[in-house]
mmCIF file of C-alpha atoms in Angstrom:
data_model
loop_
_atom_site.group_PDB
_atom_site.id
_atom_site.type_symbol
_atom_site.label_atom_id
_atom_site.label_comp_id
_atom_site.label_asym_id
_atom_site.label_seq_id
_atom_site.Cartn_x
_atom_site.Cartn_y
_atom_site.Cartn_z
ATOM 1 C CA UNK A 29 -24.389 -30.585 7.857
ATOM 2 C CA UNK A 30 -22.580 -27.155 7.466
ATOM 3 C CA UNK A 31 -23.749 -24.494 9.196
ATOM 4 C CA UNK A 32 -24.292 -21.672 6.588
ATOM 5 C CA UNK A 33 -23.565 -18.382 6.763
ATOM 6 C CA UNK A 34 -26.020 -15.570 7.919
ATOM 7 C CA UNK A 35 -26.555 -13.247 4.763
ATOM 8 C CA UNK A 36 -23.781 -10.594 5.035
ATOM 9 C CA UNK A 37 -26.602 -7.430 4.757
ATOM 10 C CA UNK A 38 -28.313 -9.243 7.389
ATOM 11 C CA UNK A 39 -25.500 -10.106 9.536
ATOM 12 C CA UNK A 40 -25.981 -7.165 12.238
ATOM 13 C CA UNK A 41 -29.470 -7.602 12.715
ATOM 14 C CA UNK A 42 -28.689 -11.847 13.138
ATOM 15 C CA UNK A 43 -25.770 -11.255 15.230
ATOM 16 C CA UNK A 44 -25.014 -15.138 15.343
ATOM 17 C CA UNK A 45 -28.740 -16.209 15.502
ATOM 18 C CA UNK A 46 -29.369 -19.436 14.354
ATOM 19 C CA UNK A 47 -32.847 -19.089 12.406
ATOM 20 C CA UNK A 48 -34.912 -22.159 12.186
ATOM 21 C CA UNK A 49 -38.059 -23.134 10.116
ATOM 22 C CA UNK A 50 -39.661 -25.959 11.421
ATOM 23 C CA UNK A 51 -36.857 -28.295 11.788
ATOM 24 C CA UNK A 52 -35.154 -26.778 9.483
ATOM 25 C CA UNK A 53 -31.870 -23.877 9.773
ATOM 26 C CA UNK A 54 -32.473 -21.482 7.072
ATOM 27 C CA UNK A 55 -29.956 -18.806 9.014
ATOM 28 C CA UNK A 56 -28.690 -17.922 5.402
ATOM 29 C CA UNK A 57 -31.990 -17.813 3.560
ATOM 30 C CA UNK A 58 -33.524 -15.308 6.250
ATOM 31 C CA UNK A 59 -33.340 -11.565 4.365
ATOM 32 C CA UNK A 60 -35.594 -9.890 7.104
ATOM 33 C CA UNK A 61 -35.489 -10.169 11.141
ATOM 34 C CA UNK A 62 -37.669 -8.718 13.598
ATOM 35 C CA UNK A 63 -37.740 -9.709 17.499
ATOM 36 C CA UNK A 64 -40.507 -11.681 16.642
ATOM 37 C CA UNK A 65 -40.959 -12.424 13.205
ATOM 38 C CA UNK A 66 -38.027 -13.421 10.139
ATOM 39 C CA UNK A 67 -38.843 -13.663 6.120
ATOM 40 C CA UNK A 68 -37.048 -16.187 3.641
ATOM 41 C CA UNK A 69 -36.796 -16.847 0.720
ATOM 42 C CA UNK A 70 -38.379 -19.887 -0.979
ATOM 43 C CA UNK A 71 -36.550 -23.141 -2.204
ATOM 44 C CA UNK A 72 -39.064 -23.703 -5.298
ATOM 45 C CA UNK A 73 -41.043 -20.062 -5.582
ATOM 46 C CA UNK A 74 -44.060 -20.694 -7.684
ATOM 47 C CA UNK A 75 -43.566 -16.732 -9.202
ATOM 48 C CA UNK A 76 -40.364 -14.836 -8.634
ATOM 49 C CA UNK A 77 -40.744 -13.180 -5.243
ATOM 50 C CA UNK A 78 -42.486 -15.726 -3.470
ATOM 51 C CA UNK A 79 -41.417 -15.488 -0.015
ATOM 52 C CA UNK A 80 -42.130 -16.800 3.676
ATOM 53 C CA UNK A 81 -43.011 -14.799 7.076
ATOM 54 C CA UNK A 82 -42.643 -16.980 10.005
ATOM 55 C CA UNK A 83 -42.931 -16.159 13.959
ATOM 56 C CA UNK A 84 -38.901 -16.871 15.468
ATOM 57 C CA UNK A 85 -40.795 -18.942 18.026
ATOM 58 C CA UNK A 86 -41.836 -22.351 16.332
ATOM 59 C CA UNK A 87 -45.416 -22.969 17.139
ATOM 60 C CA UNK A 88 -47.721 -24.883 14.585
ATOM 61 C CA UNK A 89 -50.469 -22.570 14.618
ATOM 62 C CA UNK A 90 -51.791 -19.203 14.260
ATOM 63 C CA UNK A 91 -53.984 -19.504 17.530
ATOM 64 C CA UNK A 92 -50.848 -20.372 19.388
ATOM 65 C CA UNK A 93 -49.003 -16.815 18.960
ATOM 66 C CA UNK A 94 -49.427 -14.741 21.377
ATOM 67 C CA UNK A 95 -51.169 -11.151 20.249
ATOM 68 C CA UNK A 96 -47.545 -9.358 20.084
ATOM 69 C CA UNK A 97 -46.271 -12.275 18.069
ATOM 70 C CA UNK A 98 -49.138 -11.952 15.862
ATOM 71 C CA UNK A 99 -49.466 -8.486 15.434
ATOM 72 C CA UNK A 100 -45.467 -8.679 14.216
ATOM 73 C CA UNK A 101 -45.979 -11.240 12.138
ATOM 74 C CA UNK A 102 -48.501 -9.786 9.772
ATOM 75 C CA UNK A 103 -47.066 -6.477 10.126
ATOM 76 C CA UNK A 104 -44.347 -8.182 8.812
ATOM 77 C CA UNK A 105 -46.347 -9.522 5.933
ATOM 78 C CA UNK A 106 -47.270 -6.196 5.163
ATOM 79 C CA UNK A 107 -43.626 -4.647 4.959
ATOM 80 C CA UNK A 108 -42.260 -7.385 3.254
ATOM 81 C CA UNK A 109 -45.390 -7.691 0.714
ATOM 82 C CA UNK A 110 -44.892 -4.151 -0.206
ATOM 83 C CA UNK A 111 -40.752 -5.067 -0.678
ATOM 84 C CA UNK A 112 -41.251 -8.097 -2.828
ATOM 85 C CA UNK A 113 -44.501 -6.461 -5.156
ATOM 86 C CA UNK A 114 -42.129 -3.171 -5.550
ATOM 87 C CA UNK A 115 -38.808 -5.371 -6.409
ATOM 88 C CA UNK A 116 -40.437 -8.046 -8.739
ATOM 89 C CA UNK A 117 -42.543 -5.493 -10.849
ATOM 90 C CA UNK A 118 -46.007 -7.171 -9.218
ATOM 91 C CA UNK A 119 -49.077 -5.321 -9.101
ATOM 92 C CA UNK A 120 -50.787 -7.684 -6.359
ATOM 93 C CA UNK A 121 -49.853 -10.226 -3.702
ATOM 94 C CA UNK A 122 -51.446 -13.074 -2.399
ATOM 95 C CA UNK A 123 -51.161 -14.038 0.909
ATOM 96 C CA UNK A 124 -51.843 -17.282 2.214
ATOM 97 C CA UNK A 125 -51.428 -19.333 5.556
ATOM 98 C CA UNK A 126 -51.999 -23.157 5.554
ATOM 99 C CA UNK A 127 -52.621 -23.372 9.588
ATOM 100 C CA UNK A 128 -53.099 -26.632 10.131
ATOM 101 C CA UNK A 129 -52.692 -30.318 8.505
ATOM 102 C CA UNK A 130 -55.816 -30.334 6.946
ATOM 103 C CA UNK A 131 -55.435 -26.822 5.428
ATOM 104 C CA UNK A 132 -52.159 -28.617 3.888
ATOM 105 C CA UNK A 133 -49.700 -27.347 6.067
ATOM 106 C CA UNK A 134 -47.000 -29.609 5.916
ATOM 107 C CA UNK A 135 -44.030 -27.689 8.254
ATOM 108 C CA UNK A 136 -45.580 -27.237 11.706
ATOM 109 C CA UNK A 137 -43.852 -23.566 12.172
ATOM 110 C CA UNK A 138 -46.622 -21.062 11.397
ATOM 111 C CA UNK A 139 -45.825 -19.257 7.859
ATOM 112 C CA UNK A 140 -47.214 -16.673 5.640
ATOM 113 C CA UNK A 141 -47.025 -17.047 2.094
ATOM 114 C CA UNK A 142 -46.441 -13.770 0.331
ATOM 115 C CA UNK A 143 -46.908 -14.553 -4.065
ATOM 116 C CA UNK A 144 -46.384 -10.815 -5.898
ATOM 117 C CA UNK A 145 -49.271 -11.060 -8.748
ATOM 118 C CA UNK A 146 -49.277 -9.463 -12.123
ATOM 119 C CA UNK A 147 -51.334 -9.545 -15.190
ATOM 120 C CA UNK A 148 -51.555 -12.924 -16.671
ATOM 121 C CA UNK A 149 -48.253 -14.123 -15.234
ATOM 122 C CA UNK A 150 -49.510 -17.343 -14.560
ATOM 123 C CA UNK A 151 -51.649 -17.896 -17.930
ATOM 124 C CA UNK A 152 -49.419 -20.547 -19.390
ATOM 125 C CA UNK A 153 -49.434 -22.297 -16.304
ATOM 126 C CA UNK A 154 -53.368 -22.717 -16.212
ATOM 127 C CA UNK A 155 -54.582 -18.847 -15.150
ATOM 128 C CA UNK A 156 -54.659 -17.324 -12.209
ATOM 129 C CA UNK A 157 -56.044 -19.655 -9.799
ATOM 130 C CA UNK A 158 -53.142 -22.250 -10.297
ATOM 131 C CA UNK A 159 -50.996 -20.496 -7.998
ATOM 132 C CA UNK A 160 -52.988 -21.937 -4.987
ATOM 133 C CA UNK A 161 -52.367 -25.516 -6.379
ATOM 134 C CA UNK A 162 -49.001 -24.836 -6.751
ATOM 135 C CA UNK A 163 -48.727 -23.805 -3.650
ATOM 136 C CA UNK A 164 -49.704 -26.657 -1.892
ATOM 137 C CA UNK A 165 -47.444 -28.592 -4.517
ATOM 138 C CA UNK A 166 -44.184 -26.304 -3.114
ATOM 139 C CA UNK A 167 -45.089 -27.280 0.553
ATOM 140 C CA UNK A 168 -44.548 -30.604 0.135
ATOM 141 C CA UNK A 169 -41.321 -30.088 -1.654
ATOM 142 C CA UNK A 170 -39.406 -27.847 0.699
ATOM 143 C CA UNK A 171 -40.002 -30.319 3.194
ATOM 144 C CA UNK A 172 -38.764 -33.241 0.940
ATOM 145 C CA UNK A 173 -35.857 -31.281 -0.590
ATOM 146 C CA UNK A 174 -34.158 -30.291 3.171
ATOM 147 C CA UNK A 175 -34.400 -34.251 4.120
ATOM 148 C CA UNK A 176 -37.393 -35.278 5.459
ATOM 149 C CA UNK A 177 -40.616 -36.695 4.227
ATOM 150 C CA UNK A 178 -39.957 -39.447 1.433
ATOM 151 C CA UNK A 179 -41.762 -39.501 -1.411
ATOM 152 C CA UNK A 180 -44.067 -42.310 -0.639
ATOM 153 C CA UNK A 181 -45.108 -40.865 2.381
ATOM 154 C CA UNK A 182 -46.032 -37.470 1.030
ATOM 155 C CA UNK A 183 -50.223 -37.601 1.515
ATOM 156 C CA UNK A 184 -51.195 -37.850 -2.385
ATOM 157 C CA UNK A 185 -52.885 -34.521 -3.829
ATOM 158 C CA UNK A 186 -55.518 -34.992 -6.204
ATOM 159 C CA UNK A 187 -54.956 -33.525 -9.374
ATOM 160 C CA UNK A 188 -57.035 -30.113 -9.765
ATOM 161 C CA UNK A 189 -60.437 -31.035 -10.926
ATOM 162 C CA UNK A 190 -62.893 -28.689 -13.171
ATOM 163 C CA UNK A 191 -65.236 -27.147 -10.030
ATOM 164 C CA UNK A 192 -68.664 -26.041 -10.676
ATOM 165 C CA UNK A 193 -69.261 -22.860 -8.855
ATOM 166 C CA UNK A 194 -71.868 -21.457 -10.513
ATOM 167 C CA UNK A 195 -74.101 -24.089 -9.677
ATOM 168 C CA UNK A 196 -74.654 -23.718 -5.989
ATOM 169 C CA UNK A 197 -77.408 -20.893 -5.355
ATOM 170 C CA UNK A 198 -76.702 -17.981 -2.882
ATOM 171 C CA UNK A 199 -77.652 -18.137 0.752
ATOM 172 C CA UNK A 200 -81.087 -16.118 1.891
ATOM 173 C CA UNK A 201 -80.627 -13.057 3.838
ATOM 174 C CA UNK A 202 -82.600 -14.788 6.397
ATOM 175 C CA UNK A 203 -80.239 -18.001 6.549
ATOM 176 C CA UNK A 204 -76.912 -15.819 6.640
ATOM 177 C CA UNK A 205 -78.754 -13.429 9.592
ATOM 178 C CA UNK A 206 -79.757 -16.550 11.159
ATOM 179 C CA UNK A 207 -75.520 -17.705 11.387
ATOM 180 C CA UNK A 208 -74.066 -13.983 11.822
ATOM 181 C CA UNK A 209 -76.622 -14.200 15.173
ATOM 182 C CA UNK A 210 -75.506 -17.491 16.253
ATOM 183 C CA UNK A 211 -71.866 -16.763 15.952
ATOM 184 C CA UNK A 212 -72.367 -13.192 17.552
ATOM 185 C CA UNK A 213 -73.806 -15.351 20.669
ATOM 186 C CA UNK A 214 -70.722 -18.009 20.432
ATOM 187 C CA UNK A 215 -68.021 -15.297 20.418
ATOM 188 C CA UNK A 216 -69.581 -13.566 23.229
ATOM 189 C CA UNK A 217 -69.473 -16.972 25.091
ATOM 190 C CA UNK A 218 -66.007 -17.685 24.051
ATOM 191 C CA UNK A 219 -64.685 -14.296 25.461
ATOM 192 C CA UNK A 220 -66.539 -14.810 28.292
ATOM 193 C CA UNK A 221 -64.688 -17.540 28.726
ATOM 194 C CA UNK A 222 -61.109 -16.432 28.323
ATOM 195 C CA UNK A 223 -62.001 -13.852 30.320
ATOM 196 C CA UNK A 224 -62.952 -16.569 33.472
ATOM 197 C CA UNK B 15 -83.411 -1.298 -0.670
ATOM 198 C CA UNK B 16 -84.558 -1.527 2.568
ATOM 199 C CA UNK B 17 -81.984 -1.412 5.411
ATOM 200 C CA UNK B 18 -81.501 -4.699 7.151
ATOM 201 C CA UNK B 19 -81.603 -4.528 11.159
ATOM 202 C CA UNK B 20 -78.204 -5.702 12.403
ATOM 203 C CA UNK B 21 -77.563 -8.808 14.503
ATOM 204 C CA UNK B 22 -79.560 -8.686 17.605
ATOM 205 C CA UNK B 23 -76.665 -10.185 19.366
ATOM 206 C CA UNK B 24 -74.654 -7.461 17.757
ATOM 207 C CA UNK B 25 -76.888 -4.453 18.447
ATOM 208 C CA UNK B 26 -75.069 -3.188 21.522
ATOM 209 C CA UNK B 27 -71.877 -2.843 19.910
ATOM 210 C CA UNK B 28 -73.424 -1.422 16.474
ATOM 211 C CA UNK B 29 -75.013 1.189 18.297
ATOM 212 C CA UNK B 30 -76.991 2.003 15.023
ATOM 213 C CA UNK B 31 -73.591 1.504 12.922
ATOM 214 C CA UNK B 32 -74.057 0.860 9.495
ATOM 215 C CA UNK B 33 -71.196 -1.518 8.255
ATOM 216 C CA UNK B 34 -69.946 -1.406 4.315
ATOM 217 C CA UNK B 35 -68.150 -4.551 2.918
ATOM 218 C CA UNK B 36 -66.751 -2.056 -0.586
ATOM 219 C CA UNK B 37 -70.130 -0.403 -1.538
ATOM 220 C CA UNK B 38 -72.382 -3.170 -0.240
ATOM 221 C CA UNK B 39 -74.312 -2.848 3.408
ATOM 222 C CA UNK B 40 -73.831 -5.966 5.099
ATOM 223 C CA UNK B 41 -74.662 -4.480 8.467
ATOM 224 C CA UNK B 42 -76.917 -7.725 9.391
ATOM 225 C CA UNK B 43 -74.470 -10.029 8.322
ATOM 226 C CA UNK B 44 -72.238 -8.965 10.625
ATOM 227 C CA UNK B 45 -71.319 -11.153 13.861
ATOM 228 C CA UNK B 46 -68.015 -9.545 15.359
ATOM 229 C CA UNK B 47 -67.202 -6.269 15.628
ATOM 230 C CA UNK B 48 -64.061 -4.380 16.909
ATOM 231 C CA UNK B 49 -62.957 -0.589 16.971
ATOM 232 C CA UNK B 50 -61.222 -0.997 13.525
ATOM 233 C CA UNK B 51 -62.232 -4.491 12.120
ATOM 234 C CA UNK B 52 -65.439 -6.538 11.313
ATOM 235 C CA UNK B 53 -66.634 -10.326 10.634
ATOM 236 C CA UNK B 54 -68.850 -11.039 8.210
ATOM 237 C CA UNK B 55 -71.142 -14.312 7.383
ATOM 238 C CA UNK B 56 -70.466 -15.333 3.431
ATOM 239 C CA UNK B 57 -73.659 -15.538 1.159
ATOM 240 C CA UNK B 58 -72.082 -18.716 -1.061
ATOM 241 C CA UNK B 59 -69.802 -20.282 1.788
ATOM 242 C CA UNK B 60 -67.338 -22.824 0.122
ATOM 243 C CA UNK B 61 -67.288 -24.528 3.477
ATOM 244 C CA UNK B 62 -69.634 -24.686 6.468
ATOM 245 C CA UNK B 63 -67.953 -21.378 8.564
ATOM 246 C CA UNK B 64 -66.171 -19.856 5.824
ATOM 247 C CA UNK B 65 -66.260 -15.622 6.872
ATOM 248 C CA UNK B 66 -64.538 -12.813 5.842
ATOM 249 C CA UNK B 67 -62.445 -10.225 8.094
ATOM 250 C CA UNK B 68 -62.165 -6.696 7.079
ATOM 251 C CA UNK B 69 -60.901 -3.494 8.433
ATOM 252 C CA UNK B 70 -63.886 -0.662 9.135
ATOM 253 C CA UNK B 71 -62.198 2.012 6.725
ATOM 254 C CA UNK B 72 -62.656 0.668 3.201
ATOM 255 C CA UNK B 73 -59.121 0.524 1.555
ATOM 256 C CA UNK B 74 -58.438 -1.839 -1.439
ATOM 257 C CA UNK B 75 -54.858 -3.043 -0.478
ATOM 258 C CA UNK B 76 -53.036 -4.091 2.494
ATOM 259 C CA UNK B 77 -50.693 -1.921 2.047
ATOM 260 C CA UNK B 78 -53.122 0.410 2.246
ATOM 261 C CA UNK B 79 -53.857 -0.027 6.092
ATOM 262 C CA UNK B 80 -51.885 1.788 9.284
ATOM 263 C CA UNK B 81 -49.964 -0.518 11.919
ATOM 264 C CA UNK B 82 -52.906 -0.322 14.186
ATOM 265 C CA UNK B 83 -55.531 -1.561 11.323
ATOM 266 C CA UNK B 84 -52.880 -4.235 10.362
ATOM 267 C CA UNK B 85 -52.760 -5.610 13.646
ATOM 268 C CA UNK B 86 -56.212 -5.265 14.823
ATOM 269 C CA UNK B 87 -57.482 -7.134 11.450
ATOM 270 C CA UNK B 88 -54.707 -10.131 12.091
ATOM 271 C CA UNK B 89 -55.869 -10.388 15.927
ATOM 272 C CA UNK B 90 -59.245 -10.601 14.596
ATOM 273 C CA UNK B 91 -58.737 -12.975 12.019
ATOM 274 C CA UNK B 92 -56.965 -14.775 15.062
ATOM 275 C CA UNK B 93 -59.922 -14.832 17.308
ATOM 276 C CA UNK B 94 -62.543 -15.322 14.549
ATOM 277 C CA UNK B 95 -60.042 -18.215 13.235
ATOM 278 C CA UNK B 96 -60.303 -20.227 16.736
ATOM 279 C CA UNK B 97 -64.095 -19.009 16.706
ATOM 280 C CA UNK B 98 -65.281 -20.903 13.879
ATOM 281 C CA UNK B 99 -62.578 -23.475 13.768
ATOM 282 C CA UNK B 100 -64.665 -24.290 17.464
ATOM 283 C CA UNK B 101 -68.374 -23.867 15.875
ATOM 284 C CA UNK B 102 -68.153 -25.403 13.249
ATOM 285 C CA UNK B 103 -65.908 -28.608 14.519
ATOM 286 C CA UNK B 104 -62.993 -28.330 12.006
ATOM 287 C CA UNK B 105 -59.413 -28.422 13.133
ATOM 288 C CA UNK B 106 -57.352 -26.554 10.796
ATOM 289 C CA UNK B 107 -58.300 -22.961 8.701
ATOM 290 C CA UNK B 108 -57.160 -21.563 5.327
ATOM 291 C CA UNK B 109 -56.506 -18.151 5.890
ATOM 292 C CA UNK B 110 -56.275 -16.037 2.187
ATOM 293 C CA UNK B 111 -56.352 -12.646 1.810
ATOM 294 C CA UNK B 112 -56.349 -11.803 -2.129
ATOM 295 C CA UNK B 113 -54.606 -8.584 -2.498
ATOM 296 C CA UNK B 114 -55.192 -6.405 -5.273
ATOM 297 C CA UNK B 115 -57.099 -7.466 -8.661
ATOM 298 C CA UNK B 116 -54.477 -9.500 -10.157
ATOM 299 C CA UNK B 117 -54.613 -11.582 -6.982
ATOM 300 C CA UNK B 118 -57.952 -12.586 -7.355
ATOM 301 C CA UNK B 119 -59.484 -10.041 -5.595
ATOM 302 C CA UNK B 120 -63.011 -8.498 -7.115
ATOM 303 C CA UNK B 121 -64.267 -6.657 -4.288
ATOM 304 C CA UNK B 122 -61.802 -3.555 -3.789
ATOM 305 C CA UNK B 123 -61.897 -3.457 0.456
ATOM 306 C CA UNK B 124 -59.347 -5.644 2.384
ATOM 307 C CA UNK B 125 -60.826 -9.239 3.425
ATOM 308 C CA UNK B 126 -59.337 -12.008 4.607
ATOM 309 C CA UNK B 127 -60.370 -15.604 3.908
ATOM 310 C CA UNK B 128 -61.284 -17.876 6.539
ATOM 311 C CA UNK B 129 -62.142 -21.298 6.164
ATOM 312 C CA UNK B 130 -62.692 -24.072 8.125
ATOM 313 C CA UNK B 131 -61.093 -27.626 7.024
ATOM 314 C CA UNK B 132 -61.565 -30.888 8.382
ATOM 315 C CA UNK B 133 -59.811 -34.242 7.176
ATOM 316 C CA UNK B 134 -61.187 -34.912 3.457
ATOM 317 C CA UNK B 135 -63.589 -32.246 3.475
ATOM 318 C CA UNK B 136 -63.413 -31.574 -0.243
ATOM 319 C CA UNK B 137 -63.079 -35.167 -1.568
ATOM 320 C CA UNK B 138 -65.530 -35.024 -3.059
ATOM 321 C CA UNK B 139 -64.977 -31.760 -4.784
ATOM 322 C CA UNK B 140 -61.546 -32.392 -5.754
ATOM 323 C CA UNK B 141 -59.491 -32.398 -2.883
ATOM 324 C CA UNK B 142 -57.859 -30.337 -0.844
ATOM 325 C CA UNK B 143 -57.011 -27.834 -2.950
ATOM 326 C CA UNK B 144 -59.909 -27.173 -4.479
ATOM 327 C CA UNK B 145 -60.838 -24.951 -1.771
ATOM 328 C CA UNK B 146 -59.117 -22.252 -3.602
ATOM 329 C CA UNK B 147 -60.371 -22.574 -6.517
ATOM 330 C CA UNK B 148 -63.991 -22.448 -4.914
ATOM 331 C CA UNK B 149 -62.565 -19.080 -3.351
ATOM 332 C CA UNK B 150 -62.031 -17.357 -6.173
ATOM 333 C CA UNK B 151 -65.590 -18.322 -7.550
ATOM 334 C CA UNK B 152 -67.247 -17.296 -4.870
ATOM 335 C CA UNK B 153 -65.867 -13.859 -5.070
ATOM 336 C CA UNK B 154 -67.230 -13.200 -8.261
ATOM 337 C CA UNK B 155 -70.726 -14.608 -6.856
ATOM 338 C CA UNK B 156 -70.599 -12.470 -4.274
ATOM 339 C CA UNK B 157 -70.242 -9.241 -5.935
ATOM 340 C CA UNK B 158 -72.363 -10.449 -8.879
ATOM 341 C CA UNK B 159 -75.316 -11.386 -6.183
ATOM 342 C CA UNK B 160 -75.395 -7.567 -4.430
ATOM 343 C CA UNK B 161 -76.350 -6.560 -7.695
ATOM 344 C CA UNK B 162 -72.943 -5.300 -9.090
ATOM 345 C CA UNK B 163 -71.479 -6.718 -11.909
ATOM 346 C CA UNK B 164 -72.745 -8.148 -15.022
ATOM 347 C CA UNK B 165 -72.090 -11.950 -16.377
ATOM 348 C CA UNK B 166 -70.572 -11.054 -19.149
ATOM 349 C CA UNK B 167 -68.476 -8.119 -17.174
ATOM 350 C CA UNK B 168 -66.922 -11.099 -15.280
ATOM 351 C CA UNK B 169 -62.885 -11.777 -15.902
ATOM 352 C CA UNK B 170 -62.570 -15.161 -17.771
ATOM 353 C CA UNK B 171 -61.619 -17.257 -14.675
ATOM 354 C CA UNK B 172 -59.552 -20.619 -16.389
ATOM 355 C CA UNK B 173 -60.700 -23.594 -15.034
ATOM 356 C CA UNK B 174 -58.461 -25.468 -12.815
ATOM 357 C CA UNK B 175 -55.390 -27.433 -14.938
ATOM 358 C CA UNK B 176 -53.368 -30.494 -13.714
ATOM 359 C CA UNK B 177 -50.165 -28.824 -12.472
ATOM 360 C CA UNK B 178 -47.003 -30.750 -12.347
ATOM 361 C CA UNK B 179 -45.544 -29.586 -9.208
ATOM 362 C CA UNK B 180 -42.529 -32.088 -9.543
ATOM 363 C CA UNK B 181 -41.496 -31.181 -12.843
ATOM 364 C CA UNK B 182 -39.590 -27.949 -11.247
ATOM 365 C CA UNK B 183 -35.956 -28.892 -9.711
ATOM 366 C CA UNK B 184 -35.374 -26.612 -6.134
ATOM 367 C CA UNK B 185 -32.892 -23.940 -6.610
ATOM 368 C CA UNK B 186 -29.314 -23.976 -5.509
ATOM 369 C CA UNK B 187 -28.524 -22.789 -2.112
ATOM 370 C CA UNK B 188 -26.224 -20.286 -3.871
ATOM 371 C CA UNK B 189 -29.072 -19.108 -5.582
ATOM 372 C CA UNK B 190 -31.655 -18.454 -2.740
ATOM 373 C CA UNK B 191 -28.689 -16.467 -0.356
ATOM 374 C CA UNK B 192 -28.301 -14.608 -3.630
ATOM 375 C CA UNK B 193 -32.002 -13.782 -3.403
ATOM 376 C CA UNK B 194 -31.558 -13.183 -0.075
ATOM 377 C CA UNK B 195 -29.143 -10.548 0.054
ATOM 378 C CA UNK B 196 -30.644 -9.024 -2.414
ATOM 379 C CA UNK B 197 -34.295 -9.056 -0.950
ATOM 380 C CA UNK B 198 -32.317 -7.815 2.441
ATOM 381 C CA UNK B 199 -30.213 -4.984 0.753
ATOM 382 C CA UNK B 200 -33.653 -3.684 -0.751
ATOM 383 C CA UNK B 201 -35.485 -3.740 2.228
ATOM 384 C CA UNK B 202 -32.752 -1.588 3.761
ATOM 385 C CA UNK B 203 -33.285 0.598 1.097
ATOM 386 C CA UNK B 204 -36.836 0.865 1.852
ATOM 387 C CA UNK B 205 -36.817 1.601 4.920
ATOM 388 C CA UNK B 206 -33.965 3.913 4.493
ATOM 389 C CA UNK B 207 -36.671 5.778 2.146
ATOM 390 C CA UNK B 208 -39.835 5.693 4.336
ATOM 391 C CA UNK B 209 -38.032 7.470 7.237
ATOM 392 C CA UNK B 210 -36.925 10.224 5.002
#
């Protein structure tokens, strides 16, 4: 495999730096570099503009950055969020992480997903909410299209099925009181632990 | 309406604080507090732990929020993230923050997404990705069930379609460095503006 080129605007800030996502070196898809933090551009963007944050260190999950490395990263996600909405005409973004398997993560390198929004752009495609299925649907790909993963041993996605939401009833005050106190007492134990 | 007392476990740090999710007082649904961010329990959780993260200043956009808010909101999300993940015996989290209307978003102050997943959690609601789909439902619900919002006020939300991720070939590498410079040349630009 060829190493590619670093993207010539970029090339001062890369200074030979070989970017990797996951596995993967993406040196020449990388438009935005920070000490901690890079952005890239997408293989199979679901809406034009839909772009990746990643930490430079490769760790699988969010709790495994550090508090700079996270603070960068979603600072990050901020400056790049407000690039991508003002360059592809969006009026909203959404912003996504998969952290974890069975949150369908399927490259275990933390990554943001940044998707600039506007009105009705994804109404022949099913309405807004399909962007989250596609999502998942582009993970999968990028993996497969740099090499790995075959297709038979991609886990198989159910189809999007009709949900009922307006069936369940809301919570009682009492019952959502009742779990805000119980994880007020857990996170006081956690930190108490950390602190030890 | 009567004012709800807040957390007991809480009460120290609220110090008689009355907490605002947008316009509604969820001051006794709160379980985490920091100096610029704030955890909230869910009235129609999609999952067993799902909570919301929000900065204290009520902004509608990302964008919207200084450095410090930014990372204070992301390091919360962090800790909350590992918090519930713990509590509520899951092992991975979608994190979603929708980002302006057109995003999905219907209550018009930051919040961030966090939901616990386990293996096959939603198999019997459709899968894996049906959790967003469920997300943006209960966002409606939860505006709808303060009191705001009328039935028939309520955007039209499609219901889920059968997407054909596959369909879509992956770009050219000569496309996405194209992209890339691009993307890097404007951010350049950008920032080139913001320090003026």
């Amino acid at each position: 495999m060829s190493v590619r080129e670093p993207v010539p605007a970029m090339s001062a800030a890369l200074k030979g730096a070989q970017i990797y996502f996951g596995p993967f070196l993406v040196t020449s898809q990388v438009f935005h570099l920070t000490p901690l933090s890079f952005a890239l551009v997408n293989l199979k963007p679901i809406l034009p503009g839909h772009v990746l944050v990643s930490p430079r260190r490769r760790v699988p999950r969010v709790a495994d950055l550090t508090a700079a490395e996270t603070s960068d990263l979603f600072l990050t996600v901020q400056r790049v969020g407000r690039l991508v909405e003002r360059v592809y005409g969006a009026s909203s973004l959404n912003i996504a992480v998969q952290d974890g398997p069975e949150a369908g993560q399927s490259v275990a390198h933390v990554h943001a997903h940044i998707i600039p929004r506007k009105r009705a752009d994804l109404d022949h495609r099913g309405g807004m909410d399909a962007v989250y299925g596609l999502l998942d649907g582009e993970e999968g790909d990028l993996r497969r299209a740099f090499g790995e993963g075959k297709e038979g041993e991609r886990m198989p996605r159910p189809k999007f099925p009709t949900v009922d939401n307006e069936g369940r009833p809301p919570r009682s005050m009492e019952e959502m009181e009742a779990e805000a106190e119980m994880l007020a007492r857990e996170m006081e134990r956690m930190e108490r632990e950390v602190v030890k």
